PDB file of C-alpha atoms in Angstrom:
ATOM      1  CA  GLN M   5      92.578  96.356  66.634  1.00  0.00           C
ATOM      2  CA  VAL M   6      95.495  94.033  66.016  1.00  0.00           C
ATOM      3  CA  LEU M   7      96.499  91.965  69.009  1.00  0.00           C
ATOM      4  CA  LEU M   8      98.904  89.114  69.697  1.00  0.00           C
ATOM      5  CA  VAL M   9      98.463  87.505  73.096  1.00  0.00           C
ATOM      6  CA  GLU M  10     100.964  84.951  74.382  1.00  0.00           C
ATOM      7  CA  SER M  11     100.242  82.262  76.937  1.00  0.00           C
ATOM      8  CA  GLY M  12     101.760  79.051  78.227  1.00  0.00           C
ATOM      9  CA  GLY M  13     104.800  80.353  80.023  1.00  0.00           C
ATOM     10  CA  GLY M  14     105.755  79.167  83.469  1.00  0.00           C
ATOM     11  CA  SER M  15     108.414  77.568  85.599  1.00  0.00           C
ATOM     12  CA  VAL M  16     109.885  74.199  84.766  1.00  0.00           C
ATOM     13  CA  GLN M  17     112.920  72.161  85.710  1.00  0.00           C
ATOM     14  CA  ALA M  18     115.751  71.621  83.287  1.00  0.00           C
ATOM     15  CA  GLY M  19     114.890  68.915  80.796  1.00  0.00           C
ATOM     16  CA  GLY M  20     111.210  69.741  80.940  1.00  0.00           C
ATOM     17  CA  SER M  21     108.857  71.038  78.273  1.00  0.00           C
ATOM     18  CA  LEU M  22     106.536  73.962  77.738  1.00  0.00           C
ATOM     19  CA  ARG M  23     104.215  74.903  74.922  1.00  0.00           C
ATOM     20  CA  LEU M  24     103.710  78.576  74.201  1.00  0.00           C
ATOM     21  CA  SER M  25     100.739  79.873  72.263  1.00  0.00           C
ATOM     22  CA  CYS M  26     100.126  83.197  70.592  1.00  0.00           C
ATOM     23  CA  ALA M  27      96.536  84.049  69.776  1.00  0.00           C
ATOM     24  CA  ALA M  28      96.019  86.604  67.042  1.00  0.00           C
ATOM     25  CA  SER M  29      93.078  88.930  66.602  1.00  0.00           C
ATOM     26  CA  GLY M  30      92.674  91.504  63.882  1.00  0.00           C
ATOM     27  CA  TYR M  31      95.530  89.736  62.109  1.00  0.00           C
ATOM     28  CA  THR M  32      95.691  86.498  60.142  1.00  0.00           C
ATOM     29  CA  VAL M  33      98.587  84.157  60.834  1.00  0.00           C
ATOM     30  CA  SER M  34      98.004  82.279  57.603  1.00  0.00           C
ATOM     31  CA  GLY M  35     100.257  83.548  54.854  1.00  0.00           C
ATOM     32  CA  ASN M  36     102.202  85.927  57.088  1.00  0.00           C
ATOM     33  CA  CYS M  37     105.729  85.777  58.473  1.00  0.00           C
ATOM     34  CA  LEU M  38     105.758  85.023  62.187  1.00  0.00           C
ATOM     35  CA  ALA M  39     108.358  84.525  64.861  1.00  0.00           C
ATOM     36  CA  TRP M  40     109.165  83.958  68.499  1.00  0.00           C
ATOM     37  CA  PHE M  41     111.728  86.095  70.258  1.00  0.00           C
ATOM     38  CA  ARG M  42     113.060  86.075  73.773  1.00  0.00           C
ATOM     39  CA  GLN M  43     114.785  88.529  76.035  1.00  0.00           C
ATOM     40  CA  ALA M  44     116.627  87.717  79.218  1.00  0.00           C
ATOM     41  CA  PRO M  45     117.449  90.408  81.794  1.00  0.00           C
ATOM     42  CA  GLY M  46     120.382  92.490  80.645  1.00  0.00           C
ATOM     43  CA  LYS M  47     120.461  90.910  77.208  1.00  0.00           C
ATOM     44  CA  ASN M  48     119.266  91.913  73.759  1.00  0.00           C
ATOM     45  CA  ARG M  49     116.113  90.495  72.256  1.00  0.00           C
ATOM     46  CA  GLU M  50     116.994  87.283  70.439  1.00  0.00           C
ATOM     47  CA  GLY M  51     115.216  85.600  67.569  1.00  0.00           C
ATOM     48  CA  VAL M  52     114.358  82.021  68.543  1.00  0.00           C
ATOM     49  CA  ALA M  53     112.232  80.607  65.762  1.00  0.00           C
ATOM     50  CA  SER M  54     110.435  81.927  62.725  1.00  0.00           C
ATOM     51  CA  LEU M  55     107.927  80.713  60.206  1.00  0.00           C
ATOM     52  CA  SER M  56     107.923  82.056  56.683  1.00  0.00           C
ATOM     53  CA  SER M  57     104.711  82.885  54.881  1.00  0.00           C
ATOM     54  CA  ASN M  58     104.802  79.423  53.275  1.00  0.00           C
ATOM     55  CA  GLU M  59     105.503  77.745  56.647  1.00  0.00           C
ATOM     56  CA  ILE M  60     109.234  77.141  56.311  1.00  0.00           C
ATOM     57  CA  PRO M  61     110.700  77.190  59.842  1.00  0.00           C
ATOM     58  CA  ILE M  62     114.011  78.740  60.786  1.00  0.00           C
ATOM     59  CA  TYR M  63     115.576  78.235  64.206  1.00  0.00           C
ATOM     60  CA  ALA M  64     118.353  79.839  66.146  1.00  0.00           C
ATOM     61  CA  ASP M  65     121.288  77.475  66.612  1.00  0.00           C
ATOM     62  CA  SER M  66     120.725  77.517  70.355  1.00  0.00           C
ATOM     63  CA  VAL M  67     117.284  75.902  70.060  1.00  0.00           C
ATOM     64  CA  GLN M  68     117.669  73.801  66.925  1.00  0.00           C
ATOM     65  CA  GLY M  69     116.384  70.296  67.556  1.00  0.00           C
ATOM     66  CA  ARG M  70     114.686  71.258  70.826  1.00  0.00           C
ATOM     67  CA  PHE M  71     112.038  73.807  69.795  1.00  0.00           C
ATOM     68  CA  ARG M  72     109.374  73.570  67.129  1.00  0.00           C
ATOM     69  CA  ILE M  73     107.355  76.443  65.721  1.00  0.00           C
ATOM     70  CA  SER M  74     104.010  75.913  64.061  1.00  0.00           C
ATOM     71  CA  ARG M  75     100.790  77.665  63.294  1.00  0.00           C
ATOM     72  CA  ASP M  76      97.149  76.652  63.323  1.00  0.00           C
ATOM     73  CA  ASP M  77      95.323  78.547  60.615  1.00  0.00           C
ATOM     74  CA  GLU M  78      91.896  77.432  61.781  1.00  0.00           C
ATOM     75  CA  LYS M  79      92.463  78.687  65.331  1.00  0.00           C
ATOM     76  CA  ASN M  80      94.603  81.609  64.128  1.00  0.00           C
ATOM     77  CA  ILE M  81      97.387  80.888  66.601  1.00  0.00           C
ATOM     78  CA  LEU M  82     101.146  80.484  66.559  1.00  0.00           C
ATOM     79  CA  THR M  83     102.766  77.951  68.863  1.00  0.00           C
ATOM     80  CA  LEU M  84     106.233  77.151  70.125  1.00  0.00           C
ATOM     81  CA  GLN M  85     106.848  73.684  71.504  1.00  0.00           C
ATOM     82  CA  MET M  86     109.902  73.785  73.737  1.00  0.00           C
ATOM     83  CA  ASN M  87     111.535  70.536  74.804  1.00  0.00           C
ATOM     84  CA  SER M  88     114.696  69.706  76.715  1.00  0.00           C
ATOM     85  CA  LEU M  89     114.629  73.119  78.324  1.00  0.00           C
ATOM     86  CA  ARG M  90     117.806  74.527  79.807  1.00  0.00           C
ATOM     87  CA  PRO M  91     118.386  77.246  82.403  1.00  0.00           C
ATOM     88  CA  GLU M  92     119.759  79.469  79.623  1.00  0.00           C
ATOM     89  CA  ASP M  93     116.319  79.361  77.979  1.00  0.00           C
ATOM     90  CA  THR M  94     114.987  81.479  80.837  1.00  0.00           C
ATOM     91  CA  ALA M  95     113.588  84.697  79.368  1.00  0.00           C
ATOM     92  CA  MET M  96     110.490  86.634  78.451  1.00  0.00           C
ATOM     93  CA  TYR M  97     109.165  85.172  75.223  1.00  0.00           C
ATOM     94  CA  TYR M  98     107.378  87.298  72.640  1.00  0.00           C
ATOM     95  CA  CYS M  99     105.541  86.424  69.462  1.00  0.00           C
ATOM     96  CA  ALA M 100     105.752  88.737  66.498  1.00  0.00           C
ATOM     97  CA  GLY M 101     104.045  89.133  63.172  1.00  0.00           C
ATOM     98  CA  ALA M 102     104.857  90.930  59.966  1.00  0.00           C
ATOM     99  CA  ARG M 103     102.667  92.596  57.396  1.00  0.00           C
ATOM    100  CA  VAL M 104     105.055  92.091  54.494  1.00  0.00           C
ATOM    101  CA  VAL M 105     106.913  89.119  53.071  1.00  0.00           C
ATOM    102  CA  ILE M 106     110.368  88.889  54.618  1.00  0.00           C
ATOM    103  CA  SER M 107     113.462  87.384  53.072  1.00  0.00           C
ATOM    104  CA  PRO M 108     114.551  84.215  54.911  1.00  0.00           C
ATOM    105  CA  SER M 109     117.811  85.950  55.780  1.00  0.00           C
ATOM    106  CA  PHE M 110     115.941  88.402  57.989  1.00  0.00           C
ATOM    107  CA  LEU M 111     113.239  86.245  59.576  1.00  0.00           C
ATOM    108  CA  LEU M 112     114.989  86.252  62.967  1.00  0.00           C
ATOM    109  CA  ASP M 113     115.609  90.007  62.961  1.00  0.00           C
ATOM    110  CA  ALA M 114     113.293  91.861  65.344  1.00  0.00           C
ATOM    111  CA  GLU M 115     113.388  95.018  63.232  1.00  0.00           C
ATOM    112  CA  VAL M 116     111.291  93.501  60.438  1.00  0.00           C
ATOM    113  CA  TYR M 117     108.308  92.739  62.660  1.00  0.00           C
ATOM    114  CA  THR M 118     105.712  95.381  63.391  1.00  0.00           C
ATOM    115  CA  ILE M 119     103.209  93.466  65.516  1.00  0.00           C
ATOM    116  CA  TRP M 120     104.232  92.243  68.964  1.00  0.00           C
ATOM    117  CA  GLY M 121     102.641  90.522  71.890  1.00  0.00           C
ATOM    118  CA  GLN M 122     103.149  91.492  75.516  1.00  0.00           C
ATOM    119  CA  GLY M 123     105.276  88.458  76.351  1.00  0.00           C
ATOM    120  CA  THR M 124     105.111  85.407  78.576  1.00  0.00           C
ATOM    121  CA  GLN M 125     107.771  84.470  81.112  1.00  0.00           C
ATOM    122  CA  VAL M 126     109.636  81.174  80.919  1.00  0.00           C
ATOM    123  CA  THR M 127     111.835  80.175  83.838  1.00  0.00           C
ATOM    124  CA  VAL M 128     113.943  77.027  83.771  1.00  0.00           C
ATOM    125  CA  SER M 129     115.582  75.914  86.989  1.00  0.00           C
ATOM    126  CA  THR M 130     118.373  73.441  87.566  1.00  0.00           C
TER     127      THR M 130
END
């Protein structure tokens, strides 16, 4: 059974940091396209950061310079380091994995990912 399980969410004040983790089972993060998405109430799911199969990161403009995506092949996890958090970063965060190689142009499109975690809530207060 393929599972992605997120952890690390929580409540933090603006300017603070959180580190999200996504543990994979039945699926290997190494060599696959991976991403973090978020969805705030009443809004569409938004691509935040992605990692190509050869570990090239792509970030949404809104998080560029503040978030960093990485993977640990030995532990088989995907992480998202989030710094300088803002209230507008408040959302449910999801990790996603693909089973095929994805063109860089589409790495932040939710439609190309077929494996999803259940999400972890991030709340940033002023």
